[in-house]
Short mmCIF file of C-alpha atoms in Angstrom, two decimals:
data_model
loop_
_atom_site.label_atom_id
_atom_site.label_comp_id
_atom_site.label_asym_id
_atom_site.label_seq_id
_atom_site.Cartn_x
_atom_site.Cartn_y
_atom_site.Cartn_z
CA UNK W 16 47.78 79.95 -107.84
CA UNK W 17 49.72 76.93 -106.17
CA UNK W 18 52.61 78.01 -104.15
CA UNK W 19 53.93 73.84 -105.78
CA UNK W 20 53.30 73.69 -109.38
CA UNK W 21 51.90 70.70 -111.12
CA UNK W 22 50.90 70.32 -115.23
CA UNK W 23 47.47 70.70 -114.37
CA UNK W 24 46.17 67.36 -116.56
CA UNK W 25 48.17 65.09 -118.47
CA UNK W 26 47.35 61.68 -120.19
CA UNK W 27 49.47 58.32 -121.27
CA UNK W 28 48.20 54.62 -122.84
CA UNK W 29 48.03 51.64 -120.76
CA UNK W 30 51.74 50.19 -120.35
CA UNK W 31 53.82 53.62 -120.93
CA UNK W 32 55.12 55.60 -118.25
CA UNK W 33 54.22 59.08 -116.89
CA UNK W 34 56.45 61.31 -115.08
CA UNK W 35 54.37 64.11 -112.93
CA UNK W 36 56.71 66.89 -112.07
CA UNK W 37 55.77 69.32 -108.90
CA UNK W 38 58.39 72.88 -109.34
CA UNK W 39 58.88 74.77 -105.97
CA UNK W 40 60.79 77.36 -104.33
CA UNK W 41 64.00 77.46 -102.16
CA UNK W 42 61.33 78.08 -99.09
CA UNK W 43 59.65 74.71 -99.44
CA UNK W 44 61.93 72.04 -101.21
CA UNK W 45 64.55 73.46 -102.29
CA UNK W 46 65.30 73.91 -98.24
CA UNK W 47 65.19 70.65 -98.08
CA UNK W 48 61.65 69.58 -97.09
CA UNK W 49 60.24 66.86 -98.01
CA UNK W 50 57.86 65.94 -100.97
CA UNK W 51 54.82 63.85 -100.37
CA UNK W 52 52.29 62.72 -102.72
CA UNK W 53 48.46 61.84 -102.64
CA UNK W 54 46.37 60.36 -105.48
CA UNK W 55 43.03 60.88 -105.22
CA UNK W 56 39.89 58.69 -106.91
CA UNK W 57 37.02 60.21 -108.03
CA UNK W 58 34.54 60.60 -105.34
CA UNK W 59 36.62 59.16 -102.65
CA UNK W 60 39.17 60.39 -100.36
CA UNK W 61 42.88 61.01 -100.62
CA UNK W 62 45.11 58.52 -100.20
CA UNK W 63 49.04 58.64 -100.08
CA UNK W 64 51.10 57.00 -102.84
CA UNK W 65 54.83 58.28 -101.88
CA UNK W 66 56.39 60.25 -98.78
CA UNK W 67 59.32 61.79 -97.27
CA UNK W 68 59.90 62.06 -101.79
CA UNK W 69 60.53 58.46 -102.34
CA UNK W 70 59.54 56.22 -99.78
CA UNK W 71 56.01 54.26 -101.00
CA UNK W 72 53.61 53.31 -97.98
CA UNK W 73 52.53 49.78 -97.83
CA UNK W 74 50.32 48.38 -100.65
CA UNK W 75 51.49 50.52 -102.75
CA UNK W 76 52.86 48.97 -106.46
CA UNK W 77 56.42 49.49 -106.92
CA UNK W 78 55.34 51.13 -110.62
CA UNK W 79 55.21 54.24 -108.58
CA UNK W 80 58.36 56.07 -107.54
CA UNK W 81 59.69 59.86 -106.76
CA UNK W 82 62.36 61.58 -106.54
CA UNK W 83 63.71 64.89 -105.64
CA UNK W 84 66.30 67.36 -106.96
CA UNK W 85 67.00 70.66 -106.22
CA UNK W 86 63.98 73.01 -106.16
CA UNK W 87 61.39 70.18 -107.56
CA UNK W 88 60.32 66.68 -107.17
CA UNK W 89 58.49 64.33 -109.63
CA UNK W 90 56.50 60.98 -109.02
CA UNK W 91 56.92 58.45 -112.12
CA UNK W 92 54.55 55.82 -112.89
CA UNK W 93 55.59 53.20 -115.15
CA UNK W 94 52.94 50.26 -116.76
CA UNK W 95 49.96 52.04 -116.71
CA UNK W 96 46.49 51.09 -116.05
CA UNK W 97 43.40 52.28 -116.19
CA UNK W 98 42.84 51.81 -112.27
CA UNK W 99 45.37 54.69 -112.19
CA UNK W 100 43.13 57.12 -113.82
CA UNK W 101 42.98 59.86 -110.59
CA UNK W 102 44.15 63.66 -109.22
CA UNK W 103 47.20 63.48 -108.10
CA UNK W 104 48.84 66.38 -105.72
CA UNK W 105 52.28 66.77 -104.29
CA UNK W 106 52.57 68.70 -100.67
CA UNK W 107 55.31 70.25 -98.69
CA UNK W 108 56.30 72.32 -96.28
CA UNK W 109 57.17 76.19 -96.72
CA UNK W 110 59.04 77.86 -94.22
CA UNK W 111 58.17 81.45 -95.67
CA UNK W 112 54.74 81.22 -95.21
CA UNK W 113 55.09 78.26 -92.06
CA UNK W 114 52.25 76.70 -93.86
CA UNK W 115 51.89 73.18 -95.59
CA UNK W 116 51.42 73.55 -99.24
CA UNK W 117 49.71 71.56 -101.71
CA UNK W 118 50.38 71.77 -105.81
CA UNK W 119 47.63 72.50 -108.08
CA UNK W 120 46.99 68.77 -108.59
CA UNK W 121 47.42 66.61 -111.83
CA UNK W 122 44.19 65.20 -113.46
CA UNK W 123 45.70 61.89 -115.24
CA UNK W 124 44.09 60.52 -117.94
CA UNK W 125 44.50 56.97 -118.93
CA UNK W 126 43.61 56.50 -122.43
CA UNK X 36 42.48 48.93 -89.32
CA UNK X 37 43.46 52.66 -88.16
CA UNK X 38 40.75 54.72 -89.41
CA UNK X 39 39.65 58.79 -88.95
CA UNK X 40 35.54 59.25 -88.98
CA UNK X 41 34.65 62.89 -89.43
CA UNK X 42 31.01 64.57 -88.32
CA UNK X 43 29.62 67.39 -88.44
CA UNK X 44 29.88 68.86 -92.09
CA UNK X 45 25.99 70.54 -93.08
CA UNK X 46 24.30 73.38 -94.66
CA UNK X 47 24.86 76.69 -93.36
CA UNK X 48 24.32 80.07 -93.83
CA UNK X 49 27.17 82.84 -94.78
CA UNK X 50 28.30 83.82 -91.19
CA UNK X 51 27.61 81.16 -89.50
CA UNK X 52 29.36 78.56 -87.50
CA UNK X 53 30.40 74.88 -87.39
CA UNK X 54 32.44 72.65 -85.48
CA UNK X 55 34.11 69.24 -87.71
CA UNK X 56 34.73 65.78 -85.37
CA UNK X 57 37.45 63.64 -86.17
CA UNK X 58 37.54 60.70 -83.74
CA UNK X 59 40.37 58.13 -84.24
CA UNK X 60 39.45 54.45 -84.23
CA UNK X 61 42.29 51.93 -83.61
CA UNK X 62 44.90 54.15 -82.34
CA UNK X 63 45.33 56.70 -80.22
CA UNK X 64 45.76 60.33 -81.68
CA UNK X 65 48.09 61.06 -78.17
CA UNK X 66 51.49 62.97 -79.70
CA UNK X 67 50.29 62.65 -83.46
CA UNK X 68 50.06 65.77 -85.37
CA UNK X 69 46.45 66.20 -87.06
CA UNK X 70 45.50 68.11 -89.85
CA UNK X 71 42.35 69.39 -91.73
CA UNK X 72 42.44 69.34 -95.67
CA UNK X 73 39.46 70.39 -97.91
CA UNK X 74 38.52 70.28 -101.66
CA UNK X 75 36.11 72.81 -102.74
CA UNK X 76 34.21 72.26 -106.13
CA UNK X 77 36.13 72.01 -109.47
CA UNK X 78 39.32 73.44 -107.01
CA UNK X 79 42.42 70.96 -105.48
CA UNK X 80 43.00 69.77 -102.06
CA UNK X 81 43.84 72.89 -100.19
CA UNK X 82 45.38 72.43 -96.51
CA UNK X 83 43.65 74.39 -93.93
CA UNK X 84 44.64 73.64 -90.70
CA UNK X 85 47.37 71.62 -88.47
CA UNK X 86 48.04 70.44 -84.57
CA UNK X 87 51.15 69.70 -83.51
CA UNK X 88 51.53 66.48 -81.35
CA UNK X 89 51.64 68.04 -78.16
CA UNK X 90 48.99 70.52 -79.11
CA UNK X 91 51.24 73.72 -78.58
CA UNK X 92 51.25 74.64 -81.73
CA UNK X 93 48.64 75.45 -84.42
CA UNK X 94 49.09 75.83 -88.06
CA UNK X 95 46.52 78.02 -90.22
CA UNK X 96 46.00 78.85 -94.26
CA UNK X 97 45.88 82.41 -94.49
CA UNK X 98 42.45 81.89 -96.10
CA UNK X 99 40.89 80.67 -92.65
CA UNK X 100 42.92 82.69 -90.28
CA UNK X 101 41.23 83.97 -87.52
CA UNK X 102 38.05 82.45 -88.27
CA UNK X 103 39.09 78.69 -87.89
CA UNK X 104 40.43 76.83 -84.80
CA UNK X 105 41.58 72.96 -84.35
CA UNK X 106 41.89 71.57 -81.18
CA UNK X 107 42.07 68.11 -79.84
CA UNK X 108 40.89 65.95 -76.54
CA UNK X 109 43.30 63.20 -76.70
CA UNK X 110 41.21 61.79 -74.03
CA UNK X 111 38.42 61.62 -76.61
CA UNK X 112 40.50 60.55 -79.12
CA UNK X 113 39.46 63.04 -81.15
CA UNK X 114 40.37 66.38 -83.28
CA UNK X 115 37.94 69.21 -83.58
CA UNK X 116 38.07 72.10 -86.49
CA UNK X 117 35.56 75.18 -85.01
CA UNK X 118 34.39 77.29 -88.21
CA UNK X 119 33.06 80.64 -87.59
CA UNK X 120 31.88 83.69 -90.05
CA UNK X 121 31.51 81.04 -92.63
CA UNK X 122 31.62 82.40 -96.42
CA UNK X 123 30.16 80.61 -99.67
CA UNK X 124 34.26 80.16 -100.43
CA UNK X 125 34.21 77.44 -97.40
CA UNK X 126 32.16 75.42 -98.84
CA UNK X 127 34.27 72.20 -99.62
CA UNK X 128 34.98 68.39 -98.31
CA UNK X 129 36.76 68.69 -95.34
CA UNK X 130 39.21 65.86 -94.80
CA UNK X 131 40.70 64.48 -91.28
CA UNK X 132 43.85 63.14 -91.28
CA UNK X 133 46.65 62.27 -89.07
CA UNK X 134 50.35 63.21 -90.02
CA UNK X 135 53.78 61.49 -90.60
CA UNK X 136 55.18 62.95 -87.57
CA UNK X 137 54.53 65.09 -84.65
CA UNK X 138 55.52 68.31 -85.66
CA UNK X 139 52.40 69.34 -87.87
CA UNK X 140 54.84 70.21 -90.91
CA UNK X 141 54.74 66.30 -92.51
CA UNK X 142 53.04 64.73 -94.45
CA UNK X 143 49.64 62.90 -93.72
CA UNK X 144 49.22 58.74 -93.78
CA UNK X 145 46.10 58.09 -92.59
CA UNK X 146 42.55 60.18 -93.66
CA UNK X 147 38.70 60.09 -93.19
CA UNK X 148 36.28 60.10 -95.65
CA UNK X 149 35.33 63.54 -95.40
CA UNK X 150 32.67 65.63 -94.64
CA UNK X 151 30.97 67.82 -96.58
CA UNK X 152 30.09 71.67 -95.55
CA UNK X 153 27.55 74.38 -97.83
CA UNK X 154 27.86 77.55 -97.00
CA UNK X 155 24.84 79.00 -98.88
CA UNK X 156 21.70 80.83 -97.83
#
């Protein structure tokens, strides 16, 4: 059980938007740490799609974007396409347990 | 291209040891914080293990407390993760990567390709 929860699959069409939410604590970002978020391909390794909650790393399509409010955070993907089929996990900090955290991770289906 | 090559993942039996590589190509891993990741079967990413940038502080998952330690040799250019008493629970992809920032509580922007470890006899 994920100290970050995540919906752990959740599916859209190509072209609509999905919203992947990631619910914390007041330890981890509801103090204020930041959100980051990895997407990961089958078979391949992580790579990450948004940090410090919604700040995208180069080469990274502007049809993903996050935000952060309160105790949660949520990475939005608009247009979708089938390339963006993939696990996706968010990952803080928690200063309860002084231990990075990662959520459950999101299986997204693109249909 | 800044890339993270990990070595030393294998088959092992429950108790035993390993030690991971991570060597840094195209940049120097002096005063970046490093971390270890993993991905067990079916499971998510879990985090297991963080250096700080100055090495003076180490970060642990409860779940490899005591039985893991990182380390680094800046003048190696590399990041080690020693694994002792080894359990069948271990057995996962263990990821390199480097963090966001030098305290070893960021994010991570740059990872290897993993390395796989079985614990099974």
């Amino acid at each position: 059980q994920s100290v970050l929860t995540q919906p752990p699959s959740m599916s859209g069409a190509p072209g609509q938007r999905v919203t992947i939410s990631c619910t914390g604590s007041s330890s981890n970002i509801g103090a204020g740490y930041d959100v980051h978020w990895y997407q990961q391909l089958p078979g391949t390794a992580p790579k990450l799609l948004m940090y410090d909650n919604s700040n995208r790393p180069s080469g990274v399509p502007d049809r993903f974007s996050g935000s952060k409010s309160g105790t949660s955070a949520s990475l939005a993907i608009t247009g979708l396409q089938a390339e963006d089929e993939a696990d996706y996990y968010c990952q803080s900090y928690d200063s309860s347990l002084t231990v990075k955290i990662f959520g459950g991770g999101t299986m997204l289906t693109v249909l | 291209e800044v890339q993270l090559l990990e070595s030393g993942g294998g088959l092992v039996q429950p108790g035993g040891s390993l030690r991971l590589s991570c060597a840094a190509s195209r940049f120097t891993l002096s005063r970046q914080a490093m971390s270890w990741a993993r991905k067990a079967p079916g499971k998510g990413l879990e985090w297991v293990s963080s250096v700080s940038g100055s090495g003076g502080n180490t970060y642990y998952a409860d779940s490899v407390k005591g039985r893991f330690t990182i380390s680094r040799d800046d003048s190696k250019n590399t990041v080690y993760l020693q694994m002792n008493s080894l359990r069948a629970e271990d057995t996962a992809i263990y990821y390199c990567a480097k963090d966001l920032s030098p305290s070893g509580r960021d994010g991570m922007d740059v990872w290897g390709q993993g390395t796989t470890v079985t614990v099974s006899s």
